[in-house]
Coordinates of C-alpha atoms and ligand atoms in Angstrom, one line a residue:
M936 CA -53.1 56.7 1.4
A937 CA -54.7 60.3 2.5
R938 CA -53.7 63.6 3.7
I939 CA -54.9 64.6 7.2
V940 CA -55.0 67.7 9.1
M941 CA -55.7 66.9 12.9
K942 CA -56.5 70.1 15.2
F943 CA -56.5 69.7 19.0
G944 CA -57.7 72.2 21.6
G945 CA -56.4 73.7 24.6
T946 CA -58.1 71.0 26.9
S947 CA -56.6 68.2 24.9
M948 CA -53.0 69.6 24.9
A949 CA -53.2 70.5 28.7
G950 CA -50.1 69.3 30.2
T951 CA -47.8 66.5 29.6
E952 CA -49.9 63.5 29.8
R953 CA -52.4 64.9 27.7
I954 CA -50.1 65.6 25.1
R955 CA -48.8 62.4 25.3
R956 CA -52.8 60.6 24.8
V957 CA -52.9 63.0 21.4
A958 CA -49.0 61.7 20.4
N959 CA -50.7 58.5 20.5
I960 CA -53.7 59.4 18.5
V961 CA -51.2 61.2 15.6
R962 CA -49.1 58.1 15.6
R963 CA -51.7 55.7 15.1
Q964 CA -53.4 58.1 12.4
Q965 CA -50.2 57.9 10.4
A966 CA -49.7 54.4 11.2
A967 CA -53.1 53.8 9.1
G968 CA -50.9 54.8 6.1
H969 CA -51.7 58.8 6.0
E970 CA -49.6 61.7 5.5
V971 CA -50.3 63.7 9.1
A972 CA -50.2 67.5 9.8
V973 CA -51.6 68.8 13.1
V974 CA -52.6 71.9 14.3
V975 CA -52.9 72.2 18.1
S976 CA -53.9 75.2 20.4
A977 CA -52.0 76.5 23.8
M978 CA -52.8 74.7 26.9
A979 CA -56.2 75.4 28.3
G980 CA -56.2 78.6 30.4
E981 CA -52.7 79.3 28.7
T982 CA -53.7 82.3 26.4
D983 CA -55.9 83.9 29.2
R984 CA -52.9 83.7 31.6
L985 CA -50.8 85.6 28.8
V986 CA -53.6 88.3 28.1
N987 CA -53.8 89.1 31.4
F988 CA -49.9 89.8 31.7
C989 CA -50.3 91.8 28.7
R990 CA -52.9 94.3 30.7
E991 CA -50.6 94.0 33.4
A992 CA -47.5 95.2 31.6
N993 CA -49.8 98.1 30.1
P994 CA -53.1 98.7 29.9
L995 CA -53.0 100.6 26.5
Y996 CA -51.1 97.4 25.2
D997 CA -49.7 97.6 21.8
P998 CA -51.5 95.1 19.6
A999 CA -48.1 94.1 17.9
E1000 CA -46.5 93.2 21.4
Y1001 CA -49.4 91.5 22.6
D1002 CA -49.1 89.5 19.4
V1003 CA -45.7 88.4 20.2
V1004 CA -46.6 87.4 23.8
V1005 CA -49.9 85.5 23.3
A1006 CA -48.6 83.5 20.4
S1007 CA -46.1 81.6 22.6
G1008 CA -48.6 79.6 24.0
E1009 CA -48.9 77.5 21.0
Q1010 CA -45.2 77.4 20.5
V1011 CA -44.8 75.7 23.3
T1012 CA -47.4 73.0 22.5
S1013 CA -46.4 72.4 18.8
G1014 CA -42.9 72.1 20.3
L1015 CA -43.6 69.6 23.2
L1016 CA -46.0 67.6 20.7
A1017 CA -43.2 67.3 18.5
L1018 CA -41.2 66.0 21.2
T1019 CA -43.5 63.3 22.3
L1020 CA -44.1 61.9 18.7
Q1021 CA -40.4 61.5 18.5
S1022 CA -40.2 60.0 21.9
L1023 CA -42.6 57.4 20.5
G1024 CA -40.8 56.7 17.7
C1025 CA -42.4 58.7 15.0
K1026 CA -40.4 61.4 12.7
A1027 CA -41.8 64.9 13.8
R1028 CA -41.1 69.0 13.8
S1029 CA -43.1 71.6 13.9
W1030 CA -43.4 74.5 11.6
L1031 CA -43.8 78.2 13.3
G1032 CA -46.5 80.5 11.3
W1033 CA -43.3 82.5 10.5
Q1034 CA -41.8 79.3 9.2
M1035 CA -44.2 77.2 7.1
P1036 CA -45.5 80.2 6.6
I1037 CA -48.9 81.6 7.4
Q1038 CA -48.8 84.8 5.7
T1039 CA -51.8 87.1 7.4
I1040 CA -52.7 90.7 6.9
E1041 CA -51.2 92.7 9.2
A1042 CA -54.3 93.4 11.7
H1043 CA -52.5 92.3 15.1
A1044 CA -54.6 90.7 17.2
K1045 CA -57.4 89.9 14.7
A1046 CA -55.4 89.0 11.5
R1047 CA -56.8 87.1 8.6
I1048 CA -55.0 84.7 7.0
D1049 CA -54.1 85.9 3.3
C1050 CA -52.1 82.5 2.0
I1051 CA -50.3 79.8 3.0
D1052 CA -47.7 78.5 0.5
A1053 CA -45.8 76.0 2.0
P1054 CA -43.7 73.5 -0.4
E1055 CA -41.7 72.5 2.0
V1056 CA -44.0 71.2 4.6
V1057 CA -45.9 69.2 2.0
A1058 CA -41.9 67.8 0.9
S1059 CA -40.8 67.1 4.7
M1060 CA -44.7 65.3 5.2
Q1061 CA -43.9 63.2 1.7
R1062 CA -40.3 62.0 3.8
G1063 CA -43.0 60.4 6.3
E1064 CA -42.8 63.3 8.8
I1065 CA -45.5 64.6 11.0
A1066 CA -45.8 68.5 10.4
V1067 CA -46.7 69.7 13.9
I1068 CA -48.3 73.9 13.6
P1069 CA -48.9 76.0 16.0
G1070 CA -52.5 77.5 15.5
F1071 CA -53.7 80.7 16.2
Q1072 CA -50.6 82.5 14.7
G1073 CA -49.1 83.7 11.5
I1074 CA -46.8 86.5 10.0
S1075 CA -47.6 89.6 8.8
E1076 CA -45.9 91.3 5.3
D1077 CA -43.7 93.3 7.3
G1078 CA -42.6 90.1 8.9
R1079 CA -44.2 90.6 12.2
I1080 CA -46.1 87.8 14.8
T1081 CA -49.8 88.3 14.1
T1082 CA -52.8 86.1 15.7
L1083 CA -56.0 85.4 14.7
G1084 CA -58.3 86.4 17.4
R1085 CA -59.1 84.0 20.1
G1086 CA -60.0 80.9 19.5
G1087 CA -58.4 81.2 16.1
S1088 CA -56.6 77.6 15.9
D1089 CA -59.7 76.3 14.4
T1090 CA -59.3 78.8 11.5
S1091 CA -56.0 77.8 11.6
A1092 CA -56.4 74.0 10.7
V1093 CA -58.7 74.6 7.9
A1094 CA -56.7 77.2 6.5
V1095 CA -53.7 74.5 6.9
A1096 CA -55.8 71.7 5.3
A1097 CA -57.2 74.0 2.7
A1098 CA -53.7 75.0 1.7
L1099 CA -52.4 71.4 2.2
K1100 CA -55.4 70.3 -0.3
A1101 CA -55.9 67.7 3.0
D1102 CA -58.6 65.4 2.2
R1103 CA -59.9 66.1 5.8
C1104 CA -59.6 68.1 8.6
D1105 CA -60.4 66.3 11.9
I1106 CA -61.0 68.6 14.7
Y1107 CA -60.7 66.8 17.9
T1108 CA -62.5 68.5 20.7
D1109 CA -64.1 67.5 24.4
V1110 CA -67.4 67.0 22.7
D1111 CA -67.8 63.8 20.1
G1112 CA -69.6 65.6 17.7
V1113 CA -72.3 68.4 16.7
Y1114 CA -75.5 67.3 18.5
T1115 CA -79.5 68.0 17.5
T1116 CA -79.3 70.4 20.4
D1117 CA -77.3 71.0 23.7
P1118 CA -77.0 67.5 25.6
R1119 CA -77.1 69.1 28.7
I1120 CA -80.4 70.4 28.5
V1121 CA -82.0 67.5 26.3
A1122 CA -80.7 64.6 27.4
K1123 CA -82.4 62.7 24.0
A1124 CA -80.0 64.7 22.0
R1125 CA -78.5 63.2 19.2
K1126 CA -75.6 63.5 17.4
Q1127 CA -75.2 64.0 13.5
K1128 CA -73.7 62.0 11.3
A1129 CA -73.1 65.1 9.2
V1130 CA -74.6 68.5 8.7
T1131 CA -73.9 71.2 5.9
Y1132 CA -71.3 74.2 6.1
E1133 CA -74.7 76.3 6.3
E1134 CA -76.2 74.8 8.6
M1135 CA -72.9 74.6 10.8
L1136 CA -72.9 78.3 10.5
E1137 CA -75.8 78.7 11.6
L1138 CA -75.5 76.6 14.5
A1139 CA -72.3 78.1 15.4
S1140 CA -73.5 81.6 15.1
V1141 CA -76.7 81.6 17.4
G1142 CA -74.5 79.6 20.5
A1143 CA -73.6 76.2 19.6
K1144 CA -70.3 76.7 20.3
V1145 CA -68.2 73.9 18.8
L1146 CA -66.1 75.8 16.5
Q1147 CA -65.2 79.0 15.9
T1148 CA -67.3 80.4 13.2
R1149 CA -64.9 82.0 10.9
S1150 CA -63.4 78.5 10.4
V1151 CA -66.8 77.2 9.3
G1152 CA -67.2 80.1 6.7
L1153 CA -63.5 79.0 5.6
A1154 CA -64.3 75.7 5.3
M1155 CA -67.2 76.4 3.0
K1156 CA -65.5 78.6 1.1
E1157 CA -62.4 76.1 0.4
G1158 CA -64.7 73.3 0.3
V1159 CA -62.6 71.6 3.2
R1160 CA -64.3 68.8 4.6
V1161 CA -64.3 69.2 8.4
Q1162 CA -65.0 66.3 10.6
V1163 CA -65.5 67.2 14.5
L1164 CA -64.9 64.2 16.7
S1165 CA -63.5 63.6 20.8
S1166 CA -60.1 63.5 21.5
F1167 CA -60.8 61.7 25.1
I1168 CA -60.9 58.1 23.3
D1169 CA -59.2 55.1 24.4
D1170 CA -57.0 52.6 22.5
D1171 CA -60.0 50.2 20.9
A1172 CA -62.0 53.6 19.6
T1173 CA -63.3 53.6 16.5
P1174 CA -60.5 55.1 14.2
A1175 CA -61.3 58.5 12.5
D1176 CA -61.5 57.2 9.3
E1177 CA -64.5 55.5 9.9
L1178 CA -66.3 58.7 10.4
P1179 CA -67.1 58.4 14.2
G1180 CA -67.3 62.1 14.7
T1181 CA -69.9 64.8 13.0
L1182 CA -69.0 65.6 9.2
I1183 CA -69.5 69.2 7.8
V1184 CA -69.7 69.1 4.2
S1185 CA -71.2 70.6 1.3
D1186 CA -74.7 70.5 -0.1
E1187 CA -73.9 67.7 -2.5
E1188 CA -71.9 65.6 -0.1
M1189 CA -74.9 65.7 2.1
E1190 CA -77.3 64.4 -0.5
E1191 CA -74.7 61.2 -1.0
I1192 CA -74.6 60.5 2.9
L1193 CA -78.4 60.8 3.0
K1194 CA -78.8 58.4 0.0
D1195 CA -76.1 56.0 1.2
S1196 CA -77.6 55.9 4.9
D1197 CA -81.5 55.4 3.6
M1198 CA -82.3 58.6 5.6
E1199 CA -84.7 61.4 4.9
R1200 CA -83.7 64.6 5.4
Q1201 CA -84.5 66.1 8.2
H1202 CA -86.3 69.5 8.1
V1203 CA -85.0 70.9 11.0
T1204 CA -81.0 69.5 11.9
G1205 CA -80.7 71.4 15.1
I1206 CA -81.8 74.1 17.9
A1207 CA -79.5 76.5 18.8
H1208 CA -79.7 78.9 22.3
D1209 CA -78.0 82.0 23.0
K1210 CA -78.2 83.9 26.3
N1211 CA -76.1 86.4 25.4
E1212 CA -78.4 89.2 23.8
A1213 CA -79.9 92.4 25.2
K1214 CA -83.0 94.0 24.0
I1215 CA -83.2 97.5 23.5
I1216 CA -87.0 99.0 22.5
L1217 CA -86.7 103.0 21.3
T1218 CA -90.4 104.2 21.8
R1219 CA -92.3 107.0 19.9
V1220 CA -89.4 106.9 16.9
P1221 CA -91.0 109.6 14.2
D1222 CA -92.2 107.2 11.4
K1223 CA -90.1 108.7 8.5
P1224 CA -87.4 108.4 6.2
G1225 CA -83.9 108.0 8.1
A1226 CA -85.5 107.4 11.3
V1227 CA -84.0 104.1 11.4
A1228 CA -80.9 105.1 9.9
H1229 CA -80.3 106.9 12.7
I1230 CA -80.7 104.9 15.1
F1231 CA -78.1 101.8 13.6
Q1232 CA -75.5 104.3 11.9
P1233 CA -74.2 105.1 15.5
L1234 CA -74.1 101.7 16.5
A1235 CA -72.2 100.2 13.3
Q1236 CA -69.6 103.2 13.4
A1237 CA -69.1 101.7 17.3
S1238 CA -69.0 98.2 16.0
I1239 CA -71.7 96.9 17.8
N1240 CA -73.3 94.3 16.4
V1241 CA -77.0 94.3 15.8
D1242 CA -78.9 91.0 15.6
M1243 CA -82.7 91.1 15.2
I1244 CA -84.2 94.6 14.4
I1245 CA -88.4 94.8 14.2
Q1246 CA -90.3 97.9 13.3
N1247 CA -93.7 97.8 14.9
V1248 CA -96.3 99.1 13.3
G1249 CA -96.8 103.0 13.1
R1250 CA -99.2 104.5 15.4
D1251 CA -101.7 107.7 14.2
K1252 CA -99.4 110.3 15.4
G1253 CA -96.5 109.5 12.8
E1254 CA -94.8 107.5 15.3
T1255 CA -93.1 103.7 15.8
D1256 CA -91.6 102.1 18.3
V1257 CA -88.2 100.1 17.3
T1258 CA -87.0 97.0 19.0
F1259 CA -83.5 95.5 18.5
T1260 CA -80.9 93.0 19.9
V1261 CA -77.0 93.7 20.8
P1262 CA -74.8 91.8 22.6
Q1263 CA -75.2 91.9 26.1
A1264 CA -71.5 92.9 26.5
D1265 CA -72.2 96.1 24.5
L1266 CA -75.5 96.9 26.0
P1267 CA -74.2 100.0 28.4
R1268 CA -72.1 101.4 25.3
A1269 CA -75.1 101.1 22.9
Q1270 CA -77.6 102.8 25.7
A1271 CA -75.0 105.6 25.9
L1272 CA -74.7 106.2 22.6
L1273 CA -78.6 106.2 21.8
E1274 CA -79.0 108.3 24.6
D1275 CA -76.3 110.7 23.4
K1276 CA -78.3 110.9 19.8
R1277 CA -81.5 111.4 21.4
S1278 CA -82.4 114.6 19.7
D1279 CA -81.1 113.4 16.1
I1280 CA -83.7 110.2 16.2
G1281 CA -86.3 111.7 18.3
F1282 CA -87.4 108.6 20.7
N1283 CA -89.2 109.0 24.2
R1284 CA -88.0 106.3 25.9
I1285 CA -85.3 103.6 25.6
I1286 CA -86.2 100.1 27.6
T1287 CA -83.9 97.4 27.6
D1288 CA -83.8 93.8 29.0
D1289 CA -80.8 91.4 29.0
H1290 CA -83.0 88.8 30.5
I1291 CA -83.7 87.1 27.3
A1292 CA -82.5 84.2 25.1
K1293 CA -82.4 83.5 21.2
I1294 CA -83.8 80.4 20.3
S1295 CA -82.9 79.3 17.0
V1296 CA -84.3 76.1 14.5
V1297 CA -81.7 75.7 11.9
G1298 CA -82.2 73.4 8.7
V1299 CA -81.2 73.5 5.0
G1300 CA -84.6 71.1 5.0
M1301 CA -86.6 74.4 5.5
K1302 CA -86.0 75.6 1.9
S1303 CA -88.4 72.8 0.2
H1304 CA -90.6 72.6 3.9
A1305 CA -93.5 74.6 4.5
G1306 CA -94.6 74.9 8.3
V1307 CA -91.7 75.0 10.2
A1308 CA -91.8 78.3 11.4
S1309 CA -96.2 77.4 12.3
T1310 CA -94.6 74.2 14.2
M1311 CA -92.3 76.5 16.0
F1312 CA -94.8 79.2 17.1
K1313 CA -97.6 76.6 18.1
A1314 CA -95.3 74.4 20.2
L1315 CA -94.1 77.7 21.9
A1316 CA -97.7 78.8 22.3
D1317 CA -98.7 75.2 23.8
R1318 CA -96.4 75.9 26.7
G1319 CA -97.8 79.7 26.9
I1320 CA -94.1 80.5 25.8
N1321 CA -94.2 84.1 24.8
I1322 CA -92.6 85.1 21.7
Q1323 CA -90.9 88.8 21.8
A1324 CA -89.4 88.8 18.4
I1325 CA -89.2 86.8 15.2
T1326 CA -86.3 86.7 12.5
T1327 CA -85.9 84.2 9.8
S1328 CA -83.6 83.3 6.9
E1329 CA -83.5 80.4 4.4
I1330 CA -82.5 78.1 6.8
K1331 CA -83.2 79.4 10.3
V1332 CA -85.8 80.7 12.5
S1333 CA -85.0 82.6 15.8
V1334 CA -87.3 83.7 18.2
L1335 CA -86.5 86.1 21.3
I1336 CA -88.1 84.6 24.8
D1337 CA -87.6 85.1 28.2
E1338 CA -84.5 83.8 29.3
D1339 CA -86.0 81.2 32.3
E1340 CA -87.7 79.5 30.0
T1341 CA -84.7 79.0 28.0
E1342 CA -84.3 75.3 28.8
L1343 CA -87.9 74.5 28.7
A1344 CA -88.1 76.1 25.1
V1345 CA -85.4 74.0 23.3
R1346 CA -87.2 70.6 24.9
V1347 CA -90.2 71.3 23.8
L1348 CA -89.1 72.4 20.2
H1349 CA -86.8 69.3 20.0
T1350 CA -90.0 66.9 20.5
A1351 CA -91.8 68.9 18.2
Y1352 CA -89.4 68.3 15.4
G1353 CA -89.0 64.7 16.1
L1354 CA -85.5 64.9 17.0
D1355 CA -85.5 63.2 20.0
A1356 CA -83.3 59.9 20.5
E1357 CA -85.7 56.7 20.4
D1358 CA -84.0 54.5 22.7
E1359 CA -82.3 56.5 25.2
A1360 CA -83.8 57.1 28.6
A1361 CA -84.5 60.7 29.1
Ligands
LIG1690 N1 -55.1 79.5 22.2 C1 -55.8 80.5 21.3 C2 -57.3 80.9 22.6 O1 -57.3 80.7 23.3 C3 -56.6 79.8 20.1 C4 -57.0 78.5 20.3 O2 -57.2 78.1 21.2 O3 -58.2 78.5 19.3 O4 -57.9 81.6 22.0
LIG1691 MG1 -61.7 75.9 20.7

């Protein structure tokens, strides 16, 4: 017997019929002899609808009352799932954020989970009751409802799994696992048996949006074994216990999995792309101490995340160009801020470009193998794809290219690193 946390997203919860399918999957998991807790999202589109109501009611809405409104989507689906499970003859009850309780720090609309101490929930599960827990919501120290930020129910599920000391946290979603790259771009993309937390963090943050990034960080910190798998399955589908999806695990467990399956670790695990960044070039910035600080301080104060940064070689007159990227949505704000500080920074021109894409190759195997970056540069050069900027970390190499070349670059790299599936037709 194991203790399993199952999480279902908004698409899986959208309407009575789908909730019935979910209830069936949950019932089968319990029938396999496990203690089961389920974390649910609101119905797809519901949170957007509720956010709009808040905006209409008061454009300068109070985040505490916003939380009261938007948390209701998950209250509805958790109650409906408990009812549906009961109709199938299961014992089930809902545990709202304040009942469990899921304590958060009181930053409304972007709260962080502080602690979950839920002996009553554990006791109930041990009596054979399925615990149904709304994702996304918690309770602040002073007893008010909080929410965790959009997409937060993945984080709820991982936090609940950690608190309940679950053997596994199964995240059911509309894809059947984590692929080597976006299967809509590369037909030969392969589903991975397992990836490490570190790899998943890089893949999630560079645009492979399977899980909320924060949930992966939490799983790594708490050592929660996560499986990503499809909720669109039939009665004869492979049971979750046979791990049909992708496991997200520690480095050590990854070694075991590779050993057992006789596989060799690939140098590159996945290729991600991200079209949501914009490039800013400041020309003729003084090449002296403090100049770069003048650029990035105001951006940091405005909570604008700077990603890639390159400072070019200085020119003869003690000047240099500085290139960096910011989220596309923040470009107008960043540009205005920099214009405002023009005399402090002392640049000549500001050039912006939001028609760019960031392509990243990710893999822990890179730590021990040289040549990953040069393979990337050669493969792109052979296709005439120009690289505008480069950054690296221990397990990632990212380049900036023209947005129009995104699909080509991803395909070329997928082949260059030997990731193409063998038999499937392209
Ligand atoms: N319902 C919330 C949202 O749409 C949380 C989630 O589904 O993860 O952001
Ligand atoms: Mg989601």
